[in-house]
């Protein structure tokens, strides 16, 4: 089981620009899981078609990653639907992969509903 803190892949400015290539590849893999889950932000399981399993112990595993927000909304729990690869991602808040603001903005009613034209009187 993986236990990953995305902060460990970032420099002081929150970038992976100075991260070694192999570590950046891992960061992008786990970051893509976080992005998919936080963009959904429902707390439900998300099947992530764009992220495939990286389990090197299982030859040619082509499983999909399934993930969700953890119980306290501070972690992302994930697993492969074909093999036993799984993990927990922390330290994702306010990183370049955190899409919660975008997800929450999509949930807000449009500005016209809250504008001065809305009186409810028809």
Coordinates of N, CA and C in Angstrom, one line a residue:
X1 N 0.8 -1.2 0.0 CA 0.0 0.0 0.0 C 0.9 1.2 0.0
X2 N 0.6 2.2 -0.9 CA 1.3 3.4 -1.0 C 0.7 4.4 0.1
X3 N 1.6 5.2 0.7 CA 1.3 6.3 1.5 C 2.1 7.5 1.0
X4 N 1.4 8.4 0.4 CA 2.1 9.5 -0.3 C 1.6 10.9 0.2
X5 N 2.5 11.7 0.5 CA 2.3 13.1 0.9 C 2.8 13.9 -0.3
X6 N 1.8 14.6 -1.1 CA 2.2 15.3 -2.3 C 3.1 16.5 -2.0
X7 N 3.1 17.0 -0.8 CA 4.0 18.1 -0.4 C 5.5 17.7 -0.6
X8 N 5.8 16.5 -0.4 CA 7.2 16.0 -0.6 C 7.7 16.1 -2.0
X9 N 6.8 16.3 -3.0 CA 7.3 16.4 -4.4 C 7.4 17.9 -4.8
X10 N 7.0 18.8 -4.0 CA 6.9 20.2 -4.4 C 8.0 21.0 -3.7
X11 N 8.4 22.1 -4.5 CA 9.4 23.0 -3.9 C 8.6 24.1 -3.1
X12 N 9.4 25.1 -2.6 CA 8.7 26.1 -1.8 C 7.6 26.9 -2.5
X13 N 7.7 27.0 -3.9 CA 6.7 27.7 -4.6 C 5.5 26.8 -5.0
X14 N 5.5 25.5 -4.6 CA 4.4 24.6 -5.0 C 4.6 24.0 -6.3
X15 N 5.8 24.1 -6.9 CA 6.0 23.6 -8.3 C 6.8 22.2 -8.2
X16 N 6.7 21.5 -9.3 CA 7.5 20.3 -9.4 C 8.7 20.5 -10.4
X17 N 8.9 21.8 -10.8 CA 9.9 22.1 -11.8 C 11.3 21.6 -11.4
X18 N 11.6 21.6 -10.1 CA 13.0 21.1 -9.6 C 13.0 19.7 -9.1
X19 N 11.8 19.0 -9.2 CA 11.7 17.6 -8.8 C 12.4 16.7 -9.8
X20 N 13.2 15.8 -9.4 CA 13.8 14.8 -10.4 C 12.7 14.2 -11.2
X21 N 13.0 13.9 -12.5 CA 12.0 13.3 -13.4 C 11.3 12.1 -12.9
X22 N 11.9 11.2 -12.3 CA 11.2 10.0 -11.8 C 10.2 10.3 -10.7
X23 N 10.6 11.2 -9.8 CA 9.7 11.6 -8.8 C 8.6 12.5 -9.3
X24 N 8.9 13.3 -10.3 CA 7.8 14.1 -10.9 C 6.8 13.2 -11.6
X25 N 7.3 12.1 -12.2 CA 6.3 11.2 -12.9 C 5.4 10.6 -11.8
X26 N 5.9 10.2 -10.7 CA 5.1 9.7 -9.6 C 4.1 10.8 -9.1
X27 N 4.6 12.0 -8.9 CA 3.8 13.1 -8.4 C 2.7 13.3 -9.4
X28 N 2.9 13.3 -10.7 CA 1.9 13.5 -11.6 C 0.9 12.4 -11.6
X29 N 1.3 11.2 -11.4 CA 0.4 10.0 -11.3 C -0.6 10.2 -10.1
X30 N 0.0 10.4 -9.0 CA -0.8 10.6 -7.8 C -1.6 11.9 -7.8
X31 N -1.0 12.9 -8.4 CA -1.7 14.2 -8.6 C -2.9 14.1 -9.5
X32 N -2.8 13.2 -10.5 CA -4.0 13.0 -11.4 C -5.1 12.3 -10.7
X33 N -4.8 11.5 -9.7 CA -5.8 10.8 -8.9 C -6.5 11.9 -8.1
X34 N -5.7 12.7 -7.4 CA -6.3 13.8 -6.6 C -7.1 14.7 -7.4
X35 N -6.7 15.1 -8.6 CA -7.4 16.1 -9.4 C -8.8 15.5 -9.8
X36 N -8.8 14.2 -10.2 CA -10.1 13.6 -10.5 C -11.1 13.5 -9.3
X37 N -10.5 13.2 -8.2 CA -11.4 13.1 -7.0 C -11.9 14.5 -6.5
X38 N -11.0 15.4 -6.5 CA -11.4 16.8 -6.0 C -12.2 17.5 -7.0
X39 N -12.1 17.2 -8.3 CA -13.0 17.8 -9.3 C -14.4 17.3 -9.1
X40 N -14.5 16.0 -8.7 CA -15.8 15.4 -8.5 C -16.4 15.9 -7.1
X41 N -15.6 15.8 -6.1 CA -15.8 16.3 -4.7 C -17.2 15.9 -4.2
X42 N -17.7 14.8 -4.5 CA -18.9 14.3 -3.9 C -18.7 13.3 -2.8
X43 N -17.5 12.8 -2.6 CA -17.3 11.8 -1.6 C -17.6 10.4 -2.1
X44 N -18.1 10.3 -3.3 CA -18.4 9.0 -3.9 C -17.2 8.4 -4.6
X45 N -17.2 7.1 -4.8 CA -16.1 6.5 -5.5 C -16.1 7.1 -7.0
X46 N -14.9 7.4 -7.5 CA -14.7 7.9 -8.8 C -13.8 6.9 -9.6
X47 N -14.3 6.4 -10.7 CA -13.5 5.5 -11.6 C -12.8 6.5 -12.5
X48 N -11.5 6.4 -12.5 CA -10.6 7.3 -13.2 C -10.1 6.6 -14.5
X49 N -10.7 6.8 -15.6 CA -10.3 6.2 -16.8 C -8.9 6.7 -17.3
X50 N -8.6 7.9 -17.0 CA -7.3 8.5 -17.5 C -6.1 8.0 -16.7
X51 N -6.3 7.4 -15.6 CA -5.1 6.9 -14.8 C -5.1 5.4 -14.7
X52 N -4.1 4.8 -15.2 CA -4.0 3.4 -15.1 C -3.0 2.9 -14.0
X53 N -3.1 1.7 -13.7 CA -2.4 1.1 -12.6 C -0.9 1.1 -12.9
X54 N 0.0 1.4 -11.9 CA 1.4 1.4 -12.1 C 2.1 0.3 -11.3
X55 N 1.3 -0.7 -10.9 CA 1.8 -1.8 -10.1 C 2.9 -2.6 -10.9
X56 N 4.1 -2.6 -10.4 CA 5.2 -3.3 -11.1 C 5.3 -4.7 -10.7
X57 N 4.5 -5.1 -9.7 CA 4.6 -6.5 -9.2 C 3.6 -7.4 -10.1
X58 N 2.7 -6.8 -10.8 CA 1.8 -7.5 -11.6 C 2.1 -7.1 -13.1
X59 N 2.5 -8.1 -13.8 CA 2.9 -7.8 -15.2 C 1.7 -7.3 -16.0
X60 N 1.9 -6.2 -16.7 CA 0.9 -5.6 -17.6 C -0.5 -5.4 -17.0
X61 N -0.5 -5.0 -15.7 CA -1.8 -4.7 -15.1 C -2.4 -3.5 -15.8
X62 N -3.6 -3.7 -16.4 CA -4.3 -2.6 -17.1 C -5.5 -2.1 -16.3
X63 N -5.5 -2.3 -15.0 CA -6.6 -1.9 -14.2 C -6.8 -0.4 -14.1
X64 N -8.0 0.0 -13.8 CA -8.4 1.4 -13.6 C -8.3 1.8 -12.2
X65 N -8.0 3.0 -11.9 CA -7.9 3.5 -10.5 C -9.3 3.9 -10.1
X66 N -9.7 3.5 -8.9 CA -10.9 3.9 -8.3 C -10.5 4.6 -7.0
X67 N -11.1 5.8 -6.8 CA -10.7 6.6 -5.6 C -11.8 7.4 -5.1
X68 N -11.6 7.9 -3.8 CA -12.6 8.8 -3.2 C -11.9 9.6 -2.1
X69 N -12.6 10.6 -1.6 CA -12.1 11.4 -0.5 C -12.2 10.5 0.7
X70 N -11.2 10.6 1.6 CA -11.2 9.9 2.9 C -12.3 10.5 3.8
X71 N -12.4 9.8 4.9 CA -13.5 10.2 5.9 C -13.4 11.6 6.4
X72 N -12.2 12.1 6.6 CA -12.1 13.5 7.1 C -11.8 14.5 6.0
X73 N -11.9 14.1 4.7 CA -11.7 15.0 3.6 C -10.3 15.5 3.5
X74 N -9.3 14.9 4.2 CA -7.9 15.3 4.1 C -7.1 14.3 3.4
X75 N -7.6 13.2 3.0 CA -6.9 12.2 2.3 C -7.7 11.7 1.1
X76 N -7.0 11.2 0.1 CA -7.6 10.5 -1.0 C -7.2 9.0 -0.9
X77 N -8.2 8.2 -0.9 CA -8.0 6.7 -0.8 C -8.2 6.2 -2.2
X78 N -7.3 5.3 -2.7 CA -7.5 4.8 -4.0 C -7.1 3.3 -4.1
X79 N -7.5 2.6 -5.1 CA -7.1 1.2 -5.4 C -7.3 0.9 -6.9
X80 N -6.6 -0.1 -7.3 CA -6.7 -0.6 -8.7 C -7.8 -1.6 -8.7
X81 N -8.7 -1.6 -9.7 CA -9.8 -2.5 -9.8 C -9.4 -3.9 -10.3
X82 N -8.1 -4.1 -10.6 CA -7.7 -5.4 -11.1 C -6.7 -6.1 -10.2
X83 N -5.9 -5.4 -9.5 CA -4.9 -6.0 -8.6 C -5.0 -5.4 -7.2
X84 N -4.1 -5.7 -6.4 CA -4.1 -5.3 -5.0 C -3.4 -4.0 -4.7
X85 N -3.0 -3.3 -5.7 CA -2.3 -2.0 -5.5 C -3.3 -1.0 -5.0
X86 N -2.9 -0.2 -4.0 CA -3.8 0.8 -3.3 C -3.0 1.8 -2.6
X87 N -3.6 2.8 -2.1 CA -2.9 3.8 -1.4 C -3.7 4.9 -0.8
X88 N -3.0 5.8 -0.1 CA -3.6 6.9 0.6 C -2.7 8.1 0.2
X89 N -3.3 9.2 -0.2 CA -2.6 10.4 -0.6 C -3.0 11.5 0.3
X90 N -2.1 12.2 0.9 CA -2.3 13.3 1.8 C -1.5 14.5 1.3
X91 N -1.6 15.6 1.9 CA -0.9 16.8 1.5 C -1.2 17.4 0.2
X92 N -2.4 17.1 -0.3 CA -2.9 17.5 -1.6 C -3.6 18.9 -1.6
X93 N -4.0 19.3 -0.4 CA -4.8 20.6 -0.3 C -3.9 21.7 -0.8
X94 N -4.5 22.6 -1.6 CA -3.8 23.8 -2.1 C -2.6 23.5 -3.0
X95 N -2.5 22.3 -3.6 CA -1.5 22.0 -4.5 C -2.0 22.3 -5.9
X96 N -1.2 22.2 -6.9 CA -1.6 22.3 -8.3 C -2.6 21.3 -8.7
X97 N -2.7 20.2 -8.0 CA -3.7 19.1 -8.4 C -5.0 19.3 -7.6
X98 N -5.1 20.2 -6.7 CA -6.3 20.4 -5.9 C -7.4 21.2 -6.7
X99 N -8.4 20.5 -7.1 CA -9.5 21.1 -8.0 C -10.8 21.4 -7.2
X100 N -10.7 21.5 -5.8 CA -11.9 21.7 -5.0 C -12.5 23.0 -5.3
X101 N -11.7 24.1 -5.5 CA -12.3 25.4 -5.8 C -13.1 25.4 -7.1
X102 N -12.6 24.7 -8.1 CA -13.3 24.6 -9.4 C -14.6 23.8 -9.2
X103 N -14.5 22.7 -8.5 CA -15.6 21.8 -8.2 C -16.7 22.6 -7.5
X104 N -16.3 23.3 -6.4 CA -17.3 24.0 -5.6 C -17.9 25.2 -6.4
X105 N -17.1 25.8 -7.3 CA -17.6 26.9 -8.1 C -18.7 26.4 -9.1
X106 N -18.5 25.2 -9.6 CA -19.5 24.6 -10.5 C -20.8 24.3 -9.8
X107 N -20.7 24.1 -8.5 CA -21.9 23.8 -7.7 C -22.7 25.0 -7.3
X108 N -22.1 26.2 -7.4 CA -22.8 27.4 -7.0 C -23.8 27.8 -8.1
X109 N -24.9 28.4 -7.7 CA -25.9 28.9 -8.7 C -25.3 30.0 -9.5
X110 N -25.8 30.2 -10.7 CA -25.2 31.2 -11.5 C -25.5 32.6 -10.9
X111 N -24.7 33.6 -11.3 CA -24.8 34.9 -10.8 C -26.1 35.5 -11.0
X112 N -26.8 35.2 -12.1 CA -28.1 35.8 -12.4 C -29.1 35.4 -11.4
X113 N -29.0 34.3 -10.7 CA -30.0 33.9 -9.7 C -29.8 34.8 -8.5
X114 N -28.6 35.2 -8.2 CA -28.3 36.1 -7.0 C -28.3 37.5 -7.3
X115 N -28.4 37.9 -8.6 CA -28.4 39.3 -9.0 C -29.6 40.0 -8.6
X116 N -29.6 41.3 -8.9 CA -30.7 42.2 -8.5 C -32.0 41.9 -9.3
X117 N -31.9 41.2 -10.4 CA -33.0 40.9 -11.2 C -33.9 39.8 -10.6
X118 N -33.4 39.1 -9.7 CA -34.1 38.0 -9.1 C -34.9 38.5 -7.9
X119 N -36.2 38.5 -8.0 CA -37.0 39.0 -6.9 C -38.0 37.9 -6.5
X120 N -38.2 36.9 -7.3 CA -39.1 35.9 -6.9 C -40.6 36.3 -7.2
X121 N -40.8 37.4 -7.7 CA -42.2 37.9 -7.9 C -42.7 37.7 -9.4
X122 N -41.8 37.1 -10.2 CA -42.3 36.8 -11.5 C -42.2 37.8 -12.5

